[in-house]
PDB file of C-alpha atoms in Angstrom:
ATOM      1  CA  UNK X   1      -0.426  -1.928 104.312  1.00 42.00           C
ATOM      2  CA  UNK X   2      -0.715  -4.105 101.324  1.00 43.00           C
ATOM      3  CA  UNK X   3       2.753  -5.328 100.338  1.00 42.00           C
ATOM      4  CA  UNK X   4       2.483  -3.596  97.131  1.00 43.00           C
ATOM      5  CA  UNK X   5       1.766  -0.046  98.378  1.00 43.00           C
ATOM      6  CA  UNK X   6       4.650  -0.906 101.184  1.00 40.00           C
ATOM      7  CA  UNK X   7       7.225  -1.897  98.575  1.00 40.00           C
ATOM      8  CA  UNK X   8       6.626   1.546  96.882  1.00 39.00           C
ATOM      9  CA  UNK X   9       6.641   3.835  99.971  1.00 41.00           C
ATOM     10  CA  UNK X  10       8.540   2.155 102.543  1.00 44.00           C
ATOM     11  CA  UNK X  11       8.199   3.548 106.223  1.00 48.00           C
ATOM     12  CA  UNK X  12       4.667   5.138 105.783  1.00 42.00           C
ATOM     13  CA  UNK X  13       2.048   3.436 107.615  1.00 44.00           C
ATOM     14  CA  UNK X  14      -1.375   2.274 105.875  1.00 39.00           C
ATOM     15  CA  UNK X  15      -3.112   4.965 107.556  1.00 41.00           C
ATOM     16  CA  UNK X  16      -0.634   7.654 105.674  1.00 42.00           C
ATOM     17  CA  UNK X  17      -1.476   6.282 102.306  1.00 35.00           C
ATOM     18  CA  UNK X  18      -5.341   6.665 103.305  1.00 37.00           C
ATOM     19  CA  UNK X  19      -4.977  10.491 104.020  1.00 42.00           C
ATOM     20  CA  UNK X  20      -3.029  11.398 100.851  1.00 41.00           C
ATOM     21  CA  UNK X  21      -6.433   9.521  99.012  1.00 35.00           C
ATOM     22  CA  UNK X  22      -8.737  11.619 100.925  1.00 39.00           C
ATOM     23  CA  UNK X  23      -6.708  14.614 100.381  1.00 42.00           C
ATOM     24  CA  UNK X  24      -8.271  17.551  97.638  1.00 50.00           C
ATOM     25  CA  UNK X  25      -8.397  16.356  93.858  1.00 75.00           C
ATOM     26  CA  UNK X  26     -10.624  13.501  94.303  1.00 89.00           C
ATOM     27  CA  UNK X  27     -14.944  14.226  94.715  1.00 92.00           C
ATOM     28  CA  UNK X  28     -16.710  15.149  97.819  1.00 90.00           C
ATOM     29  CA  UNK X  29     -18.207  12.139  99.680  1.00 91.00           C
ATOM     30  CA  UNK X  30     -21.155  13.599  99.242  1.00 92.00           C
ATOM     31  CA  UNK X  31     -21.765  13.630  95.280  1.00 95.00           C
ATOM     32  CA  UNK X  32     -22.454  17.041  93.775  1.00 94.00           C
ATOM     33  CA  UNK X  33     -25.941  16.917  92.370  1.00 96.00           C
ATOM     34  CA  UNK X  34     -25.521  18.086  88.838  1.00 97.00           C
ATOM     35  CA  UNK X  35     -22.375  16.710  87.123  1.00 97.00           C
ATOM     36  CA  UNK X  36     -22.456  18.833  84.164  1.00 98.00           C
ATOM     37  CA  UNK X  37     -21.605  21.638  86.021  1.00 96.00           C
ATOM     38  CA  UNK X  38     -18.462  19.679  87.286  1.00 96.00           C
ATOM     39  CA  UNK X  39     -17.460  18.517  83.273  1.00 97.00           C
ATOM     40  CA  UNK X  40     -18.059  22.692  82.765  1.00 97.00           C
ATOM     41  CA  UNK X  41     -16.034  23.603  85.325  1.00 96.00           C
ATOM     42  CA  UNK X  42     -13.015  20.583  84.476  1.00 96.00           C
ATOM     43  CA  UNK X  43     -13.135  21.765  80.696  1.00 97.00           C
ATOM     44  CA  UNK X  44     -12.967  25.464  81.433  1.00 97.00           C
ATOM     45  CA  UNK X  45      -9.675  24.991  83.590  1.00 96.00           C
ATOM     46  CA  UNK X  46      -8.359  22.848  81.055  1.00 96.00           C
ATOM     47  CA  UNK X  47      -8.889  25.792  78.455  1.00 97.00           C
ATOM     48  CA  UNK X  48      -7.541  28.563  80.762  1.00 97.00           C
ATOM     49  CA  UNK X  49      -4.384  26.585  82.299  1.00 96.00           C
ATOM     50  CA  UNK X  50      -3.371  25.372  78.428  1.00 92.00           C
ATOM     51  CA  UNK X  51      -1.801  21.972  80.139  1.00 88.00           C
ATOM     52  CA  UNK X  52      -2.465  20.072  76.441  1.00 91.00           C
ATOM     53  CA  UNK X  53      -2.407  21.318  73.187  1.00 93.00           C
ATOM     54  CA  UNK X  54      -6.421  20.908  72.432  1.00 96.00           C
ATOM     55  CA  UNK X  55      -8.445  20.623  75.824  1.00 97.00           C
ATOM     56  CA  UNK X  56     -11.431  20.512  73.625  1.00 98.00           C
ATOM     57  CA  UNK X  57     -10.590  17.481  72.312  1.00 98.00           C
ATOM     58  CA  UNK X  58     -13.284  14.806  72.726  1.00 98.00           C
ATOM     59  CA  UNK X  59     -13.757  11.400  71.553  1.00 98.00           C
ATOM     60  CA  UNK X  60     -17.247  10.299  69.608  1.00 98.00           C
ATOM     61  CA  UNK X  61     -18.476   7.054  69.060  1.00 98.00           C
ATOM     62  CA  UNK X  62     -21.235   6.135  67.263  1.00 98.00           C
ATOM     63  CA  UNK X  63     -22.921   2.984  65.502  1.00 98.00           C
ATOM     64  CA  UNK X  64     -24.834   1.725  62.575  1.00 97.00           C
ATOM     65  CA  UNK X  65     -28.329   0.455  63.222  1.00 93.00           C
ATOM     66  CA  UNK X  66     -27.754  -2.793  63.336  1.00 94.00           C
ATOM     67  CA  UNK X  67     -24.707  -1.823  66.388  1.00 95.00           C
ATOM     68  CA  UNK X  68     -21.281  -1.507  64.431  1.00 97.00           C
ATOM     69  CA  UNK X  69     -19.342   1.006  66.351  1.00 97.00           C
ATOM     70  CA  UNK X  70     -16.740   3.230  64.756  1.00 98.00           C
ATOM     71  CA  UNK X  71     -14.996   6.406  66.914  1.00 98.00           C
ATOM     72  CA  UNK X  72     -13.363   9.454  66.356  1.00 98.00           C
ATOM     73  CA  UNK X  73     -11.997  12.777  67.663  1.00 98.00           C
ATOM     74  CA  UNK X  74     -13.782  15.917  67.065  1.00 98.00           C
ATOM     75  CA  UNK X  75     -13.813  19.293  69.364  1.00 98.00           C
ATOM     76  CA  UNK X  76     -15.949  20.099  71.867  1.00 98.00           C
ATOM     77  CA  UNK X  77     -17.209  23.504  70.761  1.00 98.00           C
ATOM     78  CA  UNK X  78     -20.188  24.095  73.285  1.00 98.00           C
ATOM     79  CA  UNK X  79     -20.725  22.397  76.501  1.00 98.00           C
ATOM     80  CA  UNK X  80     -24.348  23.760  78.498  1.00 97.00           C
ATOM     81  CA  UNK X  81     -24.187  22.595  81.655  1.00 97.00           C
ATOM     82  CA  UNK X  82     -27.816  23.864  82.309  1.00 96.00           C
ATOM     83  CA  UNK X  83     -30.041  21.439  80.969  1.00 97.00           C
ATOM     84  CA  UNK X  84     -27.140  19.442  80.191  1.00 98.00           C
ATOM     85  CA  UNK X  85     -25.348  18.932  76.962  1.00 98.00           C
ATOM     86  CA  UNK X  86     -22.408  19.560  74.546  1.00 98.00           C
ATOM     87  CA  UNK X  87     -22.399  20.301  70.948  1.00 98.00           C
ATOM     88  CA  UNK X  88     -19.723  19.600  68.282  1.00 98.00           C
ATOM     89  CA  UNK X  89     -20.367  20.229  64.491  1.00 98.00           C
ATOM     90  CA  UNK X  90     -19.390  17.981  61.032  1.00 98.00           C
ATOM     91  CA  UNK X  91     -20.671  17.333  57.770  1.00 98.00           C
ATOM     92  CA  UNK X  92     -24.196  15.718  57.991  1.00 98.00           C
ATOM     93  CA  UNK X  93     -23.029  13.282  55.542  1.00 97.00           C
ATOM     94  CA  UNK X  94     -20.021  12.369  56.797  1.00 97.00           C
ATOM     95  CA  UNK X  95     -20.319   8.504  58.383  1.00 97.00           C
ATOM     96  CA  UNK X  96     -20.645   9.602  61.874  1.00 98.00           C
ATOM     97  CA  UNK X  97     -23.328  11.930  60.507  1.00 98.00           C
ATOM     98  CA  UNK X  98     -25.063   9.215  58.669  1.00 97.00           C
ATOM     99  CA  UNK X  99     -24.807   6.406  61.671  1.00 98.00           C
ATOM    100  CA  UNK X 100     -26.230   9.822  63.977  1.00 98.00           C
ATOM    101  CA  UNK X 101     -29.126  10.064  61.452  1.00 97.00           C
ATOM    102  CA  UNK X 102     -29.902   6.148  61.657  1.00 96.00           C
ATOM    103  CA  UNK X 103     -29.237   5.849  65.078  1.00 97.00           C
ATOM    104  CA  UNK X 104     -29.556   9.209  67.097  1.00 97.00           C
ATOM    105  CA  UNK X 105     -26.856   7.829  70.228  1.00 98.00           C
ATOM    106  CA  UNK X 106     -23.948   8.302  70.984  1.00 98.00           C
ATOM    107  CA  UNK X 107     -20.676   8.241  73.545  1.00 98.00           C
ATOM    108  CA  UNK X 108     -18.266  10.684  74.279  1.00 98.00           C
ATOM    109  CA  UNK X 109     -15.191  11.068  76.387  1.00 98.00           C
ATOM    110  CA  UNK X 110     -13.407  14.093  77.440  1.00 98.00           C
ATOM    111  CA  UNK X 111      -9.706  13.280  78.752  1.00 98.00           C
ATOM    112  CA  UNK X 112      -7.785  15.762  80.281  1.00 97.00           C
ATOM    113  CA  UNK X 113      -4.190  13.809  81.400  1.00 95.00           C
ATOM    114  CA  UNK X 114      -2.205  16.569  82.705  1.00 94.00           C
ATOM    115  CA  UNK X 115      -5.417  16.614  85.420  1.00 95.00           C
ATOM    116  CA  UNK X 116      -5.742  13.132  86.043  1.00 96.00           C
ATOM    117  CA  UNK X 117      -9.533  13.546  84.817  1.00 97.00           C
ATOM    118  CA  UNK X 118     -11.901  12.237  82.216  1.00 97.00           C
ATOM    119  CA  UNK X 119     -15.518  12.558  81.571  1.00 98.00           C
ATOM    120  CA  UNK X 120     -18.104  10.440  79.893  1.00 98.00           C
ATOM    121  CA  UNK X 121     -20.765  10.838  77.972  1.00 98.00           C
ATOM    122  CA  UNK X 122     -23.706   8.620  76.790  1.00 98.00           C
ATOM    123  CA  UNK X 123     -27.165   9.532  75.522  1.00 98.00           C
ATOM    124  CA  UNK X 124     -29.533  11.035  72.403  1.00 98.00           C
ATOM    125  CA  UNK X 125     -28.063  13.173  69.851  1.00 98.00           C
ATOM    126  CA  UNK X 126     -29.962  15.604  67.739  1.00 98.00           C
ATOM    127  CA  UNK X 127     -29.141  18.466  65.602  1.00 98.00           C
ATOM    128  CA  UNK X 128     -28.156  21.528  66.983  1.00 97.00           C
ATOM    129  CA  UNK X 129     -30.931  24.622  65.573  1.00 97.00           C
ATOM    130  CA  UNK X 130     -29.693  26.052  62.202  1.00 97.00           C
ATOM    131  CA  UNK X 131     -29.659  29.055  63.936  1.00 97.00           C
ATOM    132  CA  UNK X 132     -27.179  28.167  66.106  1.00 97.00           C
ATOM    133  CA  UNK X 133     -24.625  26.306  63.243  1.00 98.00           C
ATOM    134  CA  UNK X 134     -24.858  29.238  60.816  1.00 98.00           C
ATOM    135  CA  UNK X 135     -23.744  31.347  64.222  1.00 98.00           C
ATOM    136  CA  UNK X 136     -20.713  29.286  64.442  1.00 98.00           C
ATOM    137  CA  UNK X 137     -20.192  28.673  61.065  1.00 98.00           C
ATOM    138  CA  UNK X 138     -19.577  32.424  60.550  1.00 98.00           C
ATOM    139  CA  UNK X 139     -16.849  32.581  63.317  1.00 98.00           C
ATOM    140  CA  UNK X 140     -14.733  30.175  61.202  1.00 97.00           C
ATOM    141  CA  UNK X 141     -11.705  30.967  59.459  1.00 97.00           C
ATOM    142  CA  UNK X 142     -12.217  31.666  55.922  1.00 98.00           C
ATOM    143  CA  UNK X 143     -10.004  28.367  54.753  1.00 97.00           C
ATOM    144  CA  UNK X 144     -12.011  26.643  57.212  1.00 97.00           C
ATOM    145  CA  UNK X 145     -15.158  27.261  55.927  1.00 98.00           C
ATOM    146  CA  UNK X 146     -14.323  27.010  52.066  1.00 98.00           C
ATOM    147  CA  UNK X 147     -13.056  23.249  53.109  1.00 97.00           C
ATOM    148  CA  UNK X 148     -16.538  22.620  54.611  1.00 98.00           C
ATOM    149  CA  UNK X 149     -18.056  22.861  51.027  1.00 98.00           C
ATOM    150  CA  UNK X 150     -15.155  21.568  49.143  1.00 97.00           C
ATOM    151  CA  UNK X 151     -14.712  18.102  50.787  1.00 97.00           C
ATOM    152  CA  UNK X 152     -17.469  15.085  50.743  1.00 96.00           C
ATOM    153  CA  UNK X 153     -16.406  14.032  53.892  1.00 95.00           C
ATOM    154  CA  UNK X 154     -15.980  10.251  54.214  1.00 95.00           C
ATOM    155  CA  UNK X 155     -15.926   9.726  50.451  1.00 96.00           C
ATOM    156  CA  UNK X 156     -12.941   8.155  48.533  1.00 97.00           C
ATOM    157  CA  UNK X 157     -10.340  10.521  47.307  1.00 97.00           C
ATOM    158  CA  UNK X 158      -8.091   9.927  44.750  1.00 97.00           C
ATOM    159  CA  UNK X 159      -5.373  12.357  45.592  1.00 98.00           C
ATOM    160  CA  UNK X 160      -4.966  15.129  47.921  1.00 97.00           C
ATOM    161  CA  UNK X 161      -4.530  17.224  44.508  1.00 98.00           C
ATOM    162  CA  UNK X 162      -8.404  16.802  43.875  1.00 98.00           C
ATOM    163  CA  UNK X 163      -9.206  18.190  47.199  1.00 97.00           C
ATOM    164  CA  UNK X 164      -7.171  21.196  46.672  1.00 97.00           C
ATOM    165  CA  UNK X 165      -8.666  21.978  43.047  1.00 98.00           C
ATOM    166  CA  UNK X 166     -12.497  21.830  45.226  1.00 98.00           C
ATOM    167  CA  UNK X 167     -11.000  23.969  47.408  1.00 97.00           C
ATOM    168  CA  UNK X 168     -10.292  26.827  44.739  1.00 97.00           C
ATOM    169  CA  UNK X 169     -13.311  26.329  42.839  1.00 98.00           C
ATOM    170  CA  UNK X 170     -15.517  27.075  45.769  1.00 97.00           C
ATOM    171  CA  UNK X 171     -12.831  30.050  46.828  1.00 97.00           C
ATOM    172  CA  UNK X 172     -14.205  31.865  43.017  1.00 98.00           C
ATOM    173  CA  UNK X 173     -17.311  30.690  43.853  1.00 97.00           C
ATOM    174  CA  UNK X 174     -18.243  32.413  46.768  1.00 97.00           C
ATOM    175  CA  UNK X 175     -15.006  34.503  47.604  1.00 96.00           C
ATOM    176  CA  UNK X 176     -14.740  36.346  51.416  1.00 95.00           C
ATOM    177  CA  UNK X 177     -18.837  35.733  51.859  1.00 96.00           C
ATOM    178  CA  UNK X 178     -19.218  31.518  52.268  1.00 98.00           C
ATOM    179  CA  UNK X 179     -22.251  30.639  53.806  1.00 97.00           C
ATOM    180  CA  UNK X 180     -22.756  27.676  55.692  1.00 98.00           C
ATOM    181  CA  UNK X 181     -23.779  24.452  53.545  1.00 98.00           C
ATOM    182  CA  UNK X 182     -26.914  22.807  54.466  1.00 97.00           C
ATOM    183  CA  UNK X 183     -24.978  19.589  55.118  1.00 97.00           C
ATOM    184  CA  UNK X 184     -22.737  21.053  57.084  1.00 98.00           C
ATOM    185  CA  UNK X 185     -23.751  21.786  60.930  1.00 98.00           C
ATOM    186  CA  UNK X 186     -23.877  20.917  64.615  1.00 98.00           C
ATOM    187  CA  UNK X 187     -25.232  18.105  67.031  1.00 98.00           C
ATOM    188  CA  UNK X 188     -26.399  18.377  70.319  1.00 98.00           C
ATOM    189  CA  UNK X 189     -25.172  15.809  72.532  1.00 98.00           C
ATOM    190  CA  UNK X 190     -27.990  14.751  75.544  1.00 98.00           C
ATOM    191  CA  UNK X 191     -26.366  12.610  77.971  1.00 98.00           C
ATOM    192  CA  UNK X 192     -28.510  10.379  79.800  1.00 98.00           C
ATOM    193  CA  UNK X 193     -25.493   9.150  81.980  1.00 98.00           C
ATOM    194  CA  UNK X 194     -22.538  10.582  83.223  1.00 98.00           C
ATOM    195  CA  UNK X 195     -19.534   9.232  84.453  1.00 98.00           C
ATOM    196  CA  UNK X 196     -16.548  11.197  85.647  1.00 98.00           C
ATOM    197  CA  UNK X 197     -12.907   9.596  86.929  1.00 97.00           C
ATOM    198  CA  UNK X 198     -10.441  11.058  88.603  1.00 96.00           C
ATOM    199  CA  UNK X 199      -6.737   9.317  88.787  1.00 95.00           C
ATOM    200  CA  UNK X 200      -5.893   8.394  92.414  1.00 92.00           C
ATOM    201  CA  UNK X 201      -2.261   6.500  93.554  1.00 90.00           C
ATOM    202  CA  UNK X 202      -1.494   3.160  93.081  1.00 89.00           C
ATOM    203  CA  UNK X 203      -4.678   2.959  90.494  1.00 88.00           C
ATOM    204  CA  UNK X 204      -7.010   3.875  93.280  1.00 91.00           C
ATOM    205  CA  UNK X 205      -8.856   6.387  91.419  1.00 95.00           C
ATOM    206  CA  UNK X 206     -12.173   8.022  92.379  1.00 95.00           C
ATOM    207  CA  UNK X 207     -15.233   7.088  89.934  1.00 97.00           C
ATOM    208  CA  UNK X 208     -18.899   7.628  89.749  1.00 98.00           C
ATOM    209  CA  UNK X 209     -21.985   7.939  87.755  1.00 98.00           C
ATOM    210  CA  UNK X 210     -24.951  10.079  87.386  1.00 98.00           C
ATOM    211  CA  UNK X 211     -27.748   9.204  85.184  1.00 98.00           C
ATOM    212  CA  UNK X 212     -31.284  10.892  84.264  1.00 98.00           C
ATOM    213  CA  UNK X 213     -34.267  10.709  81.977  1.00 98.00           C
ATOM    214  CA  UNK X 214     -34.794  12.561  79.112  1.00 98.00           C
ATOM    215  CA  UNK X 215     -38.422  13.643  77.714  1.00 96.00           C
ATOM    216  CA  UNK X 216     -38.450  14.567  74.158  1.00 95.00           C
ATOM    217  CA  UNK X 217     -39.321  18.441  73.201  1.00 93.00           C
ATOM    218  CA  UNK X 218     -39.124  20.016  70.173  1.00 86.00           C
ATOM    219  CA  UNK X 219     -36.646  18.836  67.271  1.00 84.00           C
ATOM    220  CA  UNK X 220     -33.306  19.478  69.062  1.00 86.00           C
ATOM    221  CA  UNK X 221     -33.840  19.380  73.002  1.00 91.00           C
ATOM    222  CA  UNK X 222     -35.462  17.300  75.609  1.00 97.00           C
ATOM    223  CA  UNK X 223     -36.780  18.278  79.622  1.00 96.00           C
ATOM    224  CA  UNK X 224     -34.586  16.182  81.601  1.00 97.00           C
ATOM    225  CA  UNK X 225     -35.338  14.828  84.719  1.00 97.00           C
ATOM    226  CA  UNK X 226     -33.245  14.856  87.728  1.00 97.00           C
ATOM    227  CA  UNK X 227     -29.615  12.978  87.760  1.00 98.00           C
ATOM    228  CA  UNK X 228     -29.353   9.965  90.159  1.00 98.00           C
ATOM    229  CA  UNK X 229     -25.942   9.190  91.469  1.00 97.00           C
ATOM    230  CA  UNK X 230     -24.005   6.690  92.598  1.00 97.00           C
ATOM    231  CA  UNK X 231     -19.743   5.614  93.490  1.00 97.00           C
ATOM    232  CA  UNK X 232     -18.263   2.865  91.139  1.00 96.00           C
ATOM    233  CA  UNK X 233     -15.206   0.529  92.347  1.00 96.00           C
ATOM    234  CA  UNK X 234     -12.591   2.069  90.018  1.00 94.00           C
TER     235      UNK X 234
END
């Protein structure tokens, strides 16, 4: 045993520590062929068991054409493991929607600490169907979706006061019935790799990567092709 992993656990042979790494929690030595279905089945626990306040939280990153990156949280409001992708929704002309526009990829990361997991996420983006965000859109809270018309997301704002005098004028304006505003809407999130992490002892976590092709079809969806895996050194 290395003399760091004996100075934490004196008295347990090298061969111990081996076992409680190849013990459940960490992925089959065989990798599972489809690791969306894995991110599905990680996100759905997280939602059920309630460990963190917001297991849909999920990191985006994104970058200008010319490769300036900027990131941000936003919720994970969809995830399809079958063909493969997750969806989260913002104002078109917000700047992640603009640097999406001018350069349709992105990253994502889903991080689930209580579990000792995390997910990510690279590939195309397009939007999701209108069909789809007006769907959504309707299940929002009625504050929720007054604020989507009110605020020009990304813009300078002088005072918080100015936001809240947008937010009554569109209240008269369209009262209980607020449809969804064309800027406003959803993005479909194709990832071409996938890498998922699980948190082993003594930073000996488990790590590995699947990636695929994707062949465009239609405005907001593409046929993938089959995911390749293989192990990384953590």
């Amino acid at each position: 045993m290395s003399q760091a992993l004996s100075g934490i656990i004196p008295n347990r042979t090298h061969c111990d520590v081996s076992q409680d790494m190849l013990r459940s929690g960490f992925l089959p030595a065989s990798l599972p062929a489809d690791p969306m279905t894995l991110v599905e089945a990680w996100l759905t626990e997280a939602r059920e068991k309630k460990s963190q306040p917001n297991p849909d939280a999920m990191v985006v990153a994104t970058a200008t054409a010319d490769g300036a990156p900027s990131a941000r949280v936003v919720l994970c409001k969809k995830l399809v493991s079958t063909p493969g992708y997750v969806v989260f929704y913002t104002n078109y002309q917000s700047r992640k929607g603009r640097e999406l526009e001018g350069n349709p990829r992105a990253a994502a990361v889903l991080h689930w600490d209580a579990f000792g997991r995390q997910a990510r996420l690279e590939g195309h983006v397009v939007r999701s169907p209108a069909e789809e965000s007006d769907e959504y859109f309707a299940s929002r809270a009625l504050d929720s979706r007054l604020g989507a018309w009110a605020s020009l997301q990304s813009e300078p704002l002088d005072s918080r006061t100015t936001l809240l005098k947008r937010v009554a004028v569109e209240a008269a304006r369209h009262g209980t019935h607020v449809p969804r505003p064309p800027h406003w809407g959803g993005f479909r999130l194709w990832p071409t790799s996938v890498e998922l992490w699980l948190e082993g002892p003594f930073r000996v976590h488990d790590r590995a990567r699947w990636s695929r092709t994707l062949e465009p079809a239609g405005d907001d969806g593409f046929t993938p092709g089959s995911w390749d895996s293989t192990r990384l050194y953590p």
